[in-house]
Coordinates of C-alpha atoms in Angstrom, one line a residue:
Chain A
M1 CA 0.0 0.0 0.0
T2 CA 1.3 3.4 -0.9
D3 CA 0.1 6.8 0.1
V4 CA -0.6 7.7 -3.6
N5 CA -3.8 5.8 -3.6
S6 CA -5.3 7.8 -0.8
V7 CA -4.3 11.2 -2.0
R8 CA -7.3 13.2 -3.3
P9 CA -9.7 10.4 -4.0
Q10 CA -12.3 12.8 -5.3
A11 CA -10.0 14.2 -8.0
R12 CA -9.3 10.6 -9.1
A13 CA -13.0 9.8 -9.4
E14 CA -13.6 12.8 -11.6
T15 CA -10.8 12.0 -14.0
S16 CA -11.6 8.3 -14.4
V17 CA -14.6 8.7 -16.6
R18 CA -14.9 5.5 -18.4
P19 CA -14.4 5.9 -22.1
E20 CA -17.0 4.6 -24.5
E21 CA -16.4 0.9 -25.1
V22 CA -15.1 0.3 -28.7
L23 CA -13.9 -2.5 -30.8
L24 CA -10.2 -2.5 -31.5
P25 CA -9.7 -3.3 -35.2
P26 CA -6.8 -5.7 -35.9
V27 CA -4.0 -4.0 -38.0
D28 CA -0.9 -4.9 -39.9
V29 CA 1.9 -2.3 -40.0
I30 CA 4.7 -2.7 -42.4
E31 CA 7.6 -0.3 -42.8
D32 CA 9.8 0.0 -45.8
A33 CA 12.4 2.5 -46.8
A34 CA 9.9 5.1 -48.2
G35 CA 7.2 4.9 -45.6
I36 CA 4.7 2.9 -43.5
T37 CA 1.8 0.9 -44.8
L38 CA -1.1 0.2 -42.4
F39 CA -3.9 -2.3 -43.0
A40 CA -6.9 -2.3 -40.7
D41 CA -9.9 -4.6 -40.7
L42 CA -13.2 -2.7 -40.2
P43 CA -15.9 -5.0 -41.5
G44 CA -19.4 -3.7 -41.5
V45 CA -18.3 -0.1 -42.0
S46 CA -19.3 1.7 -45.1
R47 CA -17.2 4.4 -46.7
D48 CA -19.2 7.3 -45.4
R49 CA -19.1 5.9 -41.8
L50 CA -15.3 5.6 -41.8
G51 CA -13.1 8.4 -40.3
V52 CA -9.3 8.7 -40.6
H53 CA -8.0 11.8 -38.7
I54 CA -4.5 13.0 -38.1
E55 CA -4.1 15.6 -35.4
G56 CA -0.7 16.6 -34.4
D57 CA 1.2 13.3 -34.2
S58 CA -1.8 11.2 -33.5
L59 CA -3.6 9.1 -36.1
T60 CA -7.2 8.0 -35.3
I61 CA -9.1 5.4 -37.2
E62 CA -12.7 5.1 -36.4
G63 CA -15.8 3.6 -38.0
R64 CA -19.4 2.7 -37.2
I65 CA -20.9 -0.6 -38.1
L66 CA -24.3 -0.7 -39.9
L67 CA -25.6 -4.2 -40.6
P68 CA -28.5 -5.0 -42.8
A69 CA -31.0 -6.8 -40.5
P70 CA -34.7 -7.3 -40.5
E71 CA -36.8 -5.9 -37.7
G72 CA -37.3 -7.8 -34.5
L73 CA -34.0 -9.7 -34.8
E74 CA -33.2 -11.6 -31.6
P75 CA -29.5 -12.4 -31.2
I76 CA -28.7 -16.0 -30.6
H77 CA -24.9 -15.8 -30.7
T78 CA -22.9 -12.6 -30.7
E79 CA -19.2 -12.2 -31.3
V80 CA -19.2 -8.6 -32.4
G81 CA -21.2 -6.9 -29.7
L82 CA -20.3 -3.3 -30.2
A83 CA -20.9 -1.0 -33.2
V84 CA -17.9 1.3 -33.1
Y85 CA -14.3 0.7 -34.0
R86 CA -11.6 3.0 -32.8
R87 CA -7.8 2.8 -32.7
V88 CA -5.3 5.6 -32.1
F89 CA -1.6 5.5 -33.2
T90 CA 1.2 7.9 -32.5
L91 CA 3.1 8.9 -35.6
S92 CA 6.8 9.6 -35.4
K93 CA 8.3 12.8 -36.7
E94 CA 9.8 11.4 -39.9
L95 CA 6.4 10.5 -41.2
D96 CA 4.7 13.0 -43.5
P97 CA 1.0 13.5 -42.3
D98 CA 0.2 15.7 -45.4
R99 CA 0.7 13.0 -47.9
V100 CA -1.2 10.1 -46.4
A101 CA -3.1 8.1 -49.0
A102 CA -6.1 6.0 -48.0
E103 CA -8.0 3.2 -49.7
F104 CA -11.1 1.5 -48.3
N105 CA -12.4 -1.7 -49.9
Q106 CA -14.7 -4.4 -48.5
G107 CA -14.0 -3.4 -44.9
V108 CA -10.2 -3.2 -45.3
L109 CA -8.5 0.2 -44.8
K110 CA -5.1 0.6 -46.4
L111 CA -3.1 3.7 -45.3
R112 CA 0.2 4.7 -46.9
I113 CA 2.1 7.2 -44.8
P114 CA 5.3 8.2 -46.6
K115 CA 8.4 9.5 -44.8
V116 CA 9.4 13.1 -45.3
E117 CA 12.0 13.5 -48.0
H118 CA 15.0 14.2 -45.8
A119 CA 14.2 11.2 -43.6
Q120 CA 14.4 8.7 -46.5
P121 CA 17.5 6.6 -46.4
R122 CA 20.7 7.7 -48.1
R123 CA 23.6 5.6 -48.6
I124 CA 26.5 7.0 -46.7
A125 CA 29.8 6.6 -48.4
V126 CA 32.6 5.5 -46.0
Q127 CA 35.8 7.3 -46.8
V128 CA 39.0 5.4 -46.3
A129 CA 41.7 7.6 -45.0
Chain B
M1 CA 21.1 -18.6 -15.0
F2 CA 20.1 -15.4 -16.8
Y3 CA 17.1 -16.9 -18.6
R4 CA 15.5 -18.3 -15.5
S5 CA 11.8 -18.2 -15.5
L6 CA 10.3 -15.7 -13.1
F7 CA 7.6 -18.1 -12.0
P8 CA 7.9 -21.7 -11.3
R9 CA 6.4 -23.9 -14.1
D10 CA 3.4 -25.1 -12.1
V11 CA 2.2 -21.5 -11.4
L12 CA 2.0 -20.8 -15.1
A13 CA 0.2 -24.0 -15.8
E14 CA -2.2 -23.1 -13.0
L15 CA -2.8 -19.7 -14.6
D16 CA -3.5 -21.3 -17.9
R17 CA -5.9 -23.7 -16.5
L18 CA -7.7 -20.9 -14.6
Q19 CA -8.0 -18.8 -17.8
R20 CA -9.5 -21.7 -19.7
G21 CA -11.9 -22.3 -16.9
M22 CA -13.0 -18.7 -17.0
Q23 CA -13.5 -18.8 -20.7
Q24 CA -15.7 -21.8 -20.4
Q25 CA -17.7 -20.3 -17.5
G26 CA -19.2 -17.8 -19.9
D27 CA -20.8 -20.5 -22.0
V28 CA -23.6 -22.3 -20.2
S29 CA -23.4 -25.2 -22.6
P30 CA -20.2 -25.4 -24.5
S31 CA -20.7 -26.4 -28.1
I32 CA -19.0 -29.6 -29.4
R33 CA -17.4 -27.3 -32.0
G34 CA -15.8 -25.3 -29.3
T35 CA -16.6 -21.7 -28.6
G36 CA -15.1 -20.5 -31.8
R37 CA -14.5 -17.1 -30.4
G38 CA -11.6 -15.3 -31.9
G39 CA -11.9 -17.3 -35.0
Y40 CA -12.1 -15.8 -38.5
P41 CA -14.6 -14.7 -39.6
A42 CA -16.3 -13.5 -36.4
M43 CA -20.0 -14.3 -36.5
N44 CA -23.2 -13.0 -35.2
V45 CA -26.3 -15.2 -35.5
G46 CA -29.8 -13.9 -34.8
S47 CA -33.4 -14.9 -35.6
T48 CA -36.8 -13.5 -36.3
A49 CA -40.1 -15.3 -36.6
Q50 CA -39.5 -15.6 -40.4
S51 CA -35.8 -16.1 -40.8
V52 CA -32.4 -16.9 -39.3
E53 CA -29.8 -14.2 -40.0
I54 CA -26.1 -14.8 -40.0
H55 CA -23.5 -12.0 -40.3
A56 CA -19.9 -13.2 -40.8
F57 CA -17.3 -10.4 -40.4
A58 CA -14.9 -11.4 -43.2
P59 CA -13.3 -8.2 -44.6
G60 CA -11.1 -8.0 -47.7
L61 CA -12.4 -11.0 -49.6
D62 CA -13.4 -11.5 -53.2
P63 CA -17.0 -12.6 -52.9
A64 CA -16.5 -15.1 -55.7
S65 CA -14.0 -16.9 -53.6
L66 CA -16.4 -17.4 -50.7
D67 CA -17.8 -20.9 -50.3
V68 CA -21.1 -20.9 -48.5
Q69 CA -22.9 -24.2 -48.0
L70 CA -26.0 -25.3 -46.2
D71 CA -26.2 -29.0 -45.6
K72 CA -28.5 -30.8 -43.1
G73 CA -29.1 -27.7 -41.1
V74 CA -25.4 -26.9 -40.9
L75 CA -24.0 -23.8 -42.5
T76 CA -20.4 -23.8 -43.6
I77 CA -18.5 -20.7 -44.6
A78 CA -15.1 -21.3 -46.1
G79 CA -12.5 -19.4 -48.1
E80 CA -9.1 -18.0 -48.2
R81 CA -7.8 -14.6 -47.4
P82 CA -4.5 -13.5 -49.0
G83 CA -1.8 -12.1 -46.7
V84 CA -0.3 -8.6 -47.2
L85 CA 2.9 -9.2 -45.3
P86 CA 6.1 -8.8 -47.4
P87 CA 8.2 -11.9 -48.1
K88 CA 11.0 -12.6 -45.6
E89 CA 13.7 -11.5 -48.0
A90 CA 12.1 -8.1 -48.7
P91 CA 13.7 -5.0 -47.2
A92 CA 10.7 -4.2 -45.0
T93 CA 9.9 -4.5 -41.3
V94 CA 6.6 -5.9 -40.0
H95 CA 5.8 -3.9 -36.8
I96 CA 2.3 -5.2 -36.1
D97 CA 0.9 -8.4 -37.5
E98 CA -2.7 -9.0 -36.1
R99 CA -4.8 -9.5 -39.2
F100 CA -5.9 -13.0 -40.2
S101 CA -4.6 -14.5 -43.4
G102 CA -4.8 -18.0 -44.9
R103 CA -7.6 -20.5 -45.3
F104 CA -10.6 -20.4 -43.0
R105 CA -13.7 -22.5 -42.4
R106 CA -16.5 -21.9 -39.9
V107 CA -19.5 -24.0 -39.2
V108 CA -22.7 -23.1 -37.4
T109 CA -25.7 -25.2 -36.7
L110 CA -29.0 -23.6 -37.6
P111 CA -32.4 -24.2 -36.0
D112 CA -34.3 -27.3 -37.3
D113 CA -37.0 -25.4 -39.0
V114 CA -34.9 -23.6 -41.6
D115 CA -35.8 -24.0 -45.3
P116 CA -32.6 -25.0 -47.2
N117 CA -34.3 -23.8 -50.5
A118 CA -34.8 -20.2 -49.3
V119 CA -31.3 -18.9 -48.6
S120 CA -29.8 -15.7 -49.7
A121 CA -26.2 -14.4 -49.2
R122 CA -24.8 -11.0 -49.8
Y123 CA -21.3 -9.6 -49.3
T124 CA -21.2 -5.9 -48.4
D125 CA -18.6 -3.8 -46.7
G126 CA -16.7 -6.9 -45.8
V127 CA -19.6 -8.6 -44.1
L128 CA -21.2 -11.7 -45.4
H129 CA -24.9 -11.7 -44.6
V130 CA -26.7 -15.0 -45.0
S131 CA -30.5 -15.1 -44.5
V132 CA -32.3 -18.4 -44.3
Q133 CA -36.1 -18.5 -44.2
R134 CA -37.9 -20.6 -41.7
R135 CA -40.5 -23.1 -43.0
A136 CA -44.0 -21.6 -43.1
A137 CA -45.3 -24.3 -40.8
A138 CA -43.0 -23.2 -38.0
Q139 CA -44.0 -19.6 -38.1
P140 CA -46.4 -18.4 -35.5
R141 CA -49.9 -18.1 -36.8
R142 CA -52.8 -16.2 -35.3
I143 CA -55.8 -18.3 -34.8
N144 CA -59.1 -16.6 -35.2
V145 CA -61.7 -17.4 -32.6
V146 CA -65.2 -17.3 -34.2

């Protein structure tokens, strides 16, 4: 037991507002010399319900699921029990947020984040003295 | 002795057993096909008085490559999802690798009263939606009292 837990319990209660429960979409992140490619699975999200935002160095991917279903549907077995996907990544400074290209096809988002020009690799010649 | 395990072996085995026990607790009657949770594609099954609706969350597929079969009240969804990861010799680094790739097959039992001749399947936004009608005889009917 440390004293930290008992310090200002009220302040703690105020700040620990539970964030909305969301689905965490699985991703693949692959880096090559020119940039980073990110694939994310967001099944059930249509193009107009998908949001990709970059603010400062944080990249947010979010989407809302809309499934075609008849009225009065009673769930029997549920594996996807929430309707919102969200995942946030922190970009590093050598990535260029202004030239991000996005494709979205059948629930798969592909993001290409190139590196800024000067961060791209350059072969360094080793001089022999 | 630098690589000594932090915990004795039996503690880890105990934790593993505990975790499995907790997963099974959630299911009142575990299915003979296992819980299937975490498999690909994830599935939701629901029913109405007229039909049974199955949603399979299978993003990034070519709908023509999906194999959907209904046989003796058992629905099977199978296919293959190509991977996107670069070959080992490529000059690229994989930082996160969470998405499923490869062959998959999932099987669900449907209620007894489904009509195998009235099935429709659509693939939209990476979700396969299979709708199976129930037989008319099984649908609730209002009986008029004269």
